C-alpha cells in the first residue's frame, strides 16, 4: 500500500486522481485551499484518507500538511503536485501582482513541497513525484505567455530534480495535459 499526497483535489484532475488512489486501496492525503470541498473523501474513506487545507503560496500550510501526513501514515510515497493557477493576459497587459501569484502557485509552491517531501523519500530510498504541467509549457498561445512560462519552469525544475535523485530510487515525472 502506498501513501499519496495530492494537491488540488477539489475539482478536475486532482479529484479524479484522489478518487482512483483511494478506490485502489492506497492511502491518500487529499488537499485543497478550501477543505470543505474535499471533506467527502475523509467521510467515504475514514481509515485511508486525510483531508487537509493546503495553499501553495503559504509555506507554513505546506509544512503542516507534510508533517500531518507523516504523523498519520508514517510516510509519503507519491507526491502529486496538481494544484495550479491559470492567468490569461497578453504579455504587455499582464499585471505584475498576478504574474507573481501565478509563479508562486505554479512553480515556487510545488518546488517547496517537493523539498519538504524529499528528505523522507531520501531516507526511504524510494518515492515518486508527479508534477502536473500543461501542453502550454511547450506550445504557448496568444494571451497565455506567463502561464506557459510558469509551466515550462516547473518542467525544467522537474527534469533537473529527476537527475539529482534518480540514484536514490526517487522518480520525477511530468504530465502535460
PDB file of C-alpha atoms in Angstrom:
ATOM      1  CA  UNK A   1       0.000   0.000   0.000  1.00  0.00           C
ATOM      2  CA  UNK A   2       1.336   3.420  -0.971  1.00  0.00           C
ATOM      3  CA  UNK A   3       0.617   6.771   0.613  1.00  0.00           C
ATOM      4  CA  UNK A   4      -0.100   9.646  -1.764  1.00  0.00           C
ATOM      5  CA  UNK A   5      -0.077  13.392  -1.093  1.00  0.00           C
ATOM      6  CA  UNK A   6      -2.180  15.081  -3.772  1.00  0.00           C
ATOM      7  CA  UNK A   7      -2.677  18.824  -4.200  1.00  0.00           C
ATOM      8  CA  UNK A   8      -5.680  20.452  -5.828  1.00  0.00           C
ATOM      9  CA  UNK A   9      -8.263  17.760  -5.054  1.00  0.00           C
ATOM     10  CA  UNK A  10     -11.361  19.941  -5.064  1.00  0.00           C
ATOM     11  CA  UNK A  11     -12.022  19.521  -8.807  1.00  0.00           C
ATOM     12  CA  UNK A  12     -10.769  18.061 -12.055  1.00  0.00           C
ATOM     13  CA  UNK A  13      -7.606  16.019 -12.376  1.00  0.00           C
ATOM     14  CA  UNK A  14      -6.713  16.148  -8.684  1.00  0.00           C
ATOM     15  CA  UNK A  15     -10.147  14.966  -7.610  1.00  0.00           C
ATOM     16  CA  UNK A  16     -10.011  12.147 -10.160  1.00  0.00           C
ATOM     17  CA  UNK A  17      -6.551  11.033  -9.039  1.00  0.00           C
ATOM     18  CA  UNK A  18      -7.609  11.088  -5.392  1.00  0.00           C
ATOM     19  CA  UNK A  19     -10.694   9.010  -6.099  1.00  0.00           C
ATOM     20  CA  UNK A  20      -8.701   6.456  -8.137  1.00  0.00           C
ATOM     21  CA  UNK A  21      -5.982   6.181  -5.483  1.00  0.00           C
ATOM     22  CA  UNK A  22      -8.476   5.575  -2.689  1.00  0.00           C
ATOM     23  CA  UNK A  23     -10.537   3.108  -4.746  1.00  0.00           C
ATOM     24  CA  UNK A  24      -7.341   1.146  -5.475  1.00  0.00           C
ATOM     25  CA  UNK A  25      -6.748   0.664  -1.735  1.00  0.00           C
ATOM     26  CA  UNK A  26      -3.882   3.115  -1.288  1.00  0.00           C
ATOM     27  CA  UNK A  27      -3.871   5.848   1.347  1.00  0.00           C
ATOM     28  CA  UNK A  28      -4.219   9.491   0.379  1.00  0.00           C
ATOM     29  CA  UNK A  29      -3.685  12.904   1.818  1.00  0.00           C
ATOM     30  CA  UNK A  30      -6.099  14.981  -0.251  1.00  0.00           C
ATOM     31  CA  UNK A  31      -5.618  18.731  -0.184  1.00  0.00           C
ATOM     32  CA  UNK A  32      -7.254  21.910  -1.349  1.00  0.00           C
ATOM     33  CA  UNK A  33      -7.268  25.523  -0.240  1.00  0.00           C
ATOM     34  CA  UNK A  34     -10.893  25.098   0.865  1.00  0.00           C
ATOM     35  CA  UNK A  35     -11.105  21.940   2.968  1.00  0.00           C
ATOM     36  CA  UNK A  36     -14.914  21.914   2.802  1.00  0.00           C
ATOM     37  CA  UNK A  37     -14.625  20.909  -0.878  1.00  0.00           C
ATOM     38  CA  UNK A  38     -12.717  17.706  -0.077  1.00  0.00           C
ATOM     39  CA  UNK A  39     -14.121  16.528   3.254  1.00  0.00           C
ATOM     40  CA  UNK A  40     -16.277  13.968   1.442  1.00  0.00           C
ATOM     41  CA  UNK A  41     -13.136  11.908   0.784  1.00  0.00           C
ATOM     42  CA  UNK A  42     -12.400  11.594   4.502  1.00  0.00           C
ATOM     43  CA  UNK A  43     -16.039  10.659   5.170  1.00  0.00           C
ATOM     44  CA  UNK A  44     -16.051   7.997   2.429  1.00  0.00           C
ATOM     45  CA  UNK A  45     -12.584   6.625   3.328  1.00  0.00           C
ATOM     46  CA  UNK A  46     -12.043   7.419   7.037  1.00  0.00           C
ATOM     47  CA  UNK A  47      -9.172   4.971   7.609  1.00  0.00           C
ATOM     48  CA  UNK A  48      -7.372   5.629   4.331  1.00  0.00           C
ATOM     49  CA  UNK A  49      -7.753   9.352   3.798  1.00  0.00           C
ATOM     50  CA  UNK A  50      -6.678  12.561   5.463  1.00  0.00           C
ATOM     51  CA  UNK A  51      -8.223  15.772   4.093  1.00  0.00           C
ATOM     52  CA  UNK A  52      -6.156  18.898   4.700  1.00  0.00           C
ATOM     53  CA  UNK A  53      -6.178  22.542   3.778  1.00  0.00           C
ATOM     54  CA  UNK A  54      -3.095  23.399   1.727  1.00  0.00           C
ATOM     55  CA  UNK A  55      -2.198  26.611  -0.076  1.00  0.00           C
ATOM     56  CA  UNK A  56       0.829  26.528  -2.363  1.00  0.00           C
ATOM     57  CA  UNK A  57       1.524  30.183  -1.640  1.00  0.00           C
ATOM     58  CA  UNK A  58       1.795  29.522   2.125  1.00  0.00           C
ATOM     59  CA  UNK A  59       4.932  27.699   3.282  1.00  0.00           C
ATOM     60  CA  UNK A  60       3.508  27.064   6.767  1.00  0.00           C
ATOM     61  CA  UNK A  61       0.454  25.427   5.206  1.00  0.00           C
ATOM     62  CA  UNK A  62       2.700  23.065   3.244  1.00  0.00           C
ATOM     63  CA  UNK A  63       4.873  22.287   6.273  1.00  0.00           C
ATOM     64  CA  UNK A  64       1.780  21.432   8.331  1.00  0.00           C
ATOM     65  CA  UNK A  65       0.399  19.203   5.580  1.00  0.00           C
ATOM     66  CA  UNK A  66       3.609  17.200   5.204  1.00  0.00           C
ATOM     67  CA  UNK A  67       4.033  16.853   8.975  1.00  0.00           C
ATOM     68  CA  UNK A  68       0.383  15.761   9.376  1.00  0.00           C
ATOM     69  CA  UNK A  69       0.732  13.239   6.555  1.00  0.00           C
ATOM     70  CA  UNK A  70       3.825  11.653   8.065  1.00  0.00           C
ATOM     71  CA  UNK A  71       2.303  11.687  11.549  1.00  0.00           C
ATOM     72  CA  UNK A  72      -0.856   9.927  10.318  1.00  0.00           C
ATOM     73  CA  UNK A  73       0.561   7.459   7.774  1.00  0.00           C
ATOM     74  CA  UNK A  74       4.287   7.329   8.561  1.00  0.00           C
ATOM     75  CA  UNK A  75       5.459   8.249   5.073  1.00  0.00           C
ATOM     76  CA  UNK A  76       4.693   9.823   1.717  1.00  0.00           C
ATOM     77  CA  UNK A  77       5.414   7.523  -1.209  1.00  0.00           C
ATOM     78  CA  UNK A  78       3.929   9.606  -4.002  1.00  0.00           C
ATOM     79  CA  UNK A  79       3.621  13.386  -4.248  1.00  0.00           C
ATOM     80  CA  UNK A  80       1.267  14.706  -6.915  1.00  0.00           C
ATOM     81  CA  UNK A  81       1.708  18.439  -7.486  1.00  0.00           C
ATOM     82  CA  UNK A  82      -1.547  19.027  -9.307  1.00  0.00           C
ATOM     83  CA  UNK A  83      -2.848  22.319  -7.927  1.00  0.00           C
ATOM     84  CA  UNK A  84      -2.291  25.244 -10.229  1.00  0.00           C
ATOM     85  CA  UNK A  85      -3.451  28.642 -11.212  1.00  0.00           C
ATOM     86  CA  UNK A  86      -4.276  29.913 -14.681  1.00  0.00           C
ATOM     87  CA  UNK A  87      -3.724  33.504 -15.698  1.00  0.00           C
ATOM     88  CA  UNK A  88      -4.611  34.692 -19.155  1.00  0.00           C
ATOM     89  CA  UNK A  89      -3.424  38.063 -20.421  1.00  0.00           C
ATOM     90  CA  UNK A  90      -1.283  39.484 -23.172  1.00  0.00           C
ATOM     91  CA  UNK A  91       2.330  39.950 -22.074  1.00  0.00           C
ATOM     92  CA  UNK A  92       2.142  43.736 -22.380  1.00  0.00           C
ATOM     93  CA  UNK A  93      -1.106  43.920 -20.417  1.00  0.00           C
ATOM     94  CA  UNK A  94      -0.162  41.457 -17.667  1.00  0.00           C
ATOM     95  CA  UNK A  95      -0.292  42.710 -14.109  1.00  0.00           C
ATOM     96  CA  UNK A  96       2.847  42.206 -12.016  1.00  0.00           C
ATOM     97  CA  UNK A  97       0.867  41.114  -8.957  1.00  0.00           C
ATOM     98  CA  UNK A  98      -0.929  38.430 -10.974  1.00  0.00           C
ATOM     99  CA  UNK A  99       2.343  37.210 -12.502  1.00  0.00           C
ATOM    100  CA  UNK A 100       3.847  36.920  -9.015  1.00  0.00           C
ATOM    101  CA  UNK A 101       0.813  34.941  -7.812  1.00  0.00           C
ATOM    102  CA  UNK A 102       0.993  32.696 -10.875  1.00  0.00           C
ATOM    103  CA  UNK A 103       4.640  31.780 -10.344  1.00  0.00           C
ATOM    104  CA  UNK A 104       4.142  31.413  -6.580  1.00  0.00           C
ATOM    105  CA  UNK A 105       1.384  28.867  -7.208  1.00  0.00           C
ATOM    106  CA  UNK A 106       2.679  27.054 -10.290  1.00  0.00           C
ATOM    107  CA  UNK A 107       6.439  26.981  -9.641  1.00  0.00           C
ATOM    108  CA  UNK A 108       7.614  28.043  -6.198  1.00  0.00           C
ATOM    109  CA  UNK A 109       4.872  26.272  -4.216  1.00  0.00           C
ATOM    110  CA  UNK A 110       5.311  22.893  -5.908  1.00  0.00           C
ATOM    111  CA  UNK A 111       9.090  23.251  -5.599  1.00  0.00           C
ATOM    112  CA  UNK A 112       8.807  23.943  -1.856  1.00  0.00           C
ATOM    113  CA  UNK A 113       6.503  20.967  -1.441  1.00  0.00           C
ATOM    114  CA  UNK A 114       8.962  18.703  -3.259  1.00  0.00           C
ATOM    115  CA  UNK A 115      11.749  19.949  -0.981  1.00  0.00           C
ATOM    116  CA  UNK A 116       9.597  19.170   2.069  1.00  0.00           C
ATOM    117  CA  UNK A 117       8.876  15.608   0.894  1.00  0.00           C
ATOM    118  CA  UNK A 118      12.367  14.756  -0.342  1.00  0.00           C
ATOM    119  CA  UNK A 119      14.135  14.167   3.000  1.00  0.00           C
ATOM    120  CA  UNK A 120      11.636  11.450   3.904  1.00  0.00           C
ATOM    121  CA  UNK A 121      11.787   9.928   0.402  1.00  0.00           C
ATOM    122  CA  UNK A 122      15.591  10.031   0.510  1.00  0.00           C
ATOM    123  CA  UNK A 123      15.550   8.257   3.887  1.00  0.00           C
ATOM    124  CA  UNK A 124      13.288   5.533   2.436  1.00  0.00           C
ATOM    125  CA  UNK A 125      15.326   5.430  -0.790  1.00  0.00           C
ATOM    126  CA  UNK A 126      12.126   5.472  -2.808  1.00  0.00           C
ATOM    127  CA  UNK A 127       9.418   7.813  -3.974  1.00  0.00           C
ATOM    128  CA  UNK A 128       7.595   9.233  -6.928  1.00  0.00           C
ATOM    129  CA  UNK A 129       6.976  12.896  -7.608  1.00  0.00           C
ATOM    130  CA  UNK A 130       4.401  13.671 -10.290  1.00  0.00           C
ATOM    131  CA  UNK A 131       4.189  17.278 -11.422  1.00  0.00           C
ATOM    132  CA  UNK A 132       1.148  18.213 -13.473  1.00  0.00           C
ATOM    133  CA  UNK A 133       2.189  20.721 -16.095  1.00  0.00           C
ATOM    134  CA  UNK A 134       0.437  21.626 -19.324  1.00  0.00           C
ATOM    135  CA  UNK A 135       0.884  21.358 -23.057  1.00  0.00           C
ATOM    136  CA  UNK A 136       1.218  25.135 -22.709  1.00  0.00           C
ATOM    137  CA  UNK A 137       4.737  24.502 -21.401  1.00  0.00           C
ATOM    138  CA  UNK A 138       5.835  23.645 -24.939  1.00  0.00           C
ATOM    139  CA  UNK A 139       3.260  25.490 -27.048  1.00  0.00           C
ATOM    140  CA  UNK A 140       2.452  28.990 -25.881  1.00  0.00           C
ATOM    141  CA  UNK A 141      -0.638  30.722 -27.225  1.00  0.00           C
ATOM    142  CA  UNK A 142      -1.658  34.338 -27.513  1.00  0.00           C
ATOM    143  CA  UNK A 143      -2.663  35.588 -24.073  1.00  0.00           C
ATOM    144  CA  UNK A 144      -1.019  32.615 -22.408  1.00  0.00           C
ATOM    145  CA  UNK A 145       2.657  33.594 -22.225  1.00  0.00           C
ATOM    146  CA  UNK A 146       3.176  33.820 -18.487  1.00  0.00           C
ATOM    147  CA  UNK A 147       1.096  30.714 -17.774  1.00  0.00           C
ATOM    148  CA  UNK A 148       3.185  28.810 -20.320  1.00  0.00           C
ATOM    149  CA  UNK A 149       6.378  30.189 -18.797  1.00  0.00           C
ATOM    150  CA  UNK A 150       5.334  29.026 -15.313  1.00  0.00           C
ATOM    151  CA  UNK A 151       4.606  25.509 -16.537  1.00  0.00           C
ATOM    152  CA  UNK A 152       7.850  25.383 -18.539  1.00  0.00           C
ATOM    153  CA  UNK A 153       9.745  26.399 -15.399  1.00  0.00           C
ATOM    154  CA  UNK A 154       8.071  23.591 -13.437  1.00  0.00           C
ATOM    155  CA  UNK A 155       9.062  21.116 -16.132  1.00  0.00           C
ATOM    156  CA  UNK A 156      12.715  22.184 -16.115  1.00  0.00           C
ATOM    157  CA  UNK A 157      12.862  22.041 -12.304  1.00  0.00           C
ATOM    158  CA  UNK A 158      11.329  18.556 -12.533  1.00  0.00           C
ATOM    159  CA  UNK A 159      13.864  17.473 -15.150  1.00  0.00           C
ATOM    160  CA  UNK A 160      16.807  18.664 -13.058  1.00  0.00           C
ATOM    161  CA  UNK A 161      15.420  17.140  -9.862  1.00  0.00           C
ATOM    162  CA  UNK A 162      14.871  13.821 -11.599  1.00  0.00           C
ATOM    163  CA  UNK A 163      18.565  13.685 -12.491  1.00  0.00           C
ATOM    164  CA  UNK A 164      19.582  14.682  -8.955  1.00  0.00           C
ATOM    165  CA  UNK A 165      17.568  11.981  -7.162  1.00  0.00           C
ATOM    166  CA  UNK A 166      17.432   9.039  -9.591  1.00  0.00           C
ATOM    167  CA  UNK A 167      20.302   7.284  -7.797  1.00  0.00           C
ATOM    168  CA  UNK A 168      18.212   7.383  -4.605  1.00  0.00           C
ATOM    169  CA  UNK A 169      15.327   5.432  -6.126  1.00  0.00           C
ATOM    170  CA  UNK A 170      13.182   8.556  -6.447  1.00  0.00           C
ATOM    171  CA  UNK A 171      11.432   9.148  -9.760  1.00  0.00           C
ATOM    172  CA  UNK A 172      10.188  12.514 -11.021  1.00  0.00           C
ATOM    173  CA  UNK A 173       7.503  12.534 -13.698  1.00  0.00           C
ATOM    174  CA  UNK A 174       5.960  15.465 -15.534  1.00  0.00           C
ATOM    175  CA  UNK A 175       2.477  15.148 -17.034  1.00  0.00           C
ATOM    176  CA  UNK A 176       1.322  17.563 -19.757  1.00  0.00           C
ATOM    177  CA  UNK A 177      -2.472  17.504 -20.115  1.00  0.00           C
TER     178      UNK A 177
END
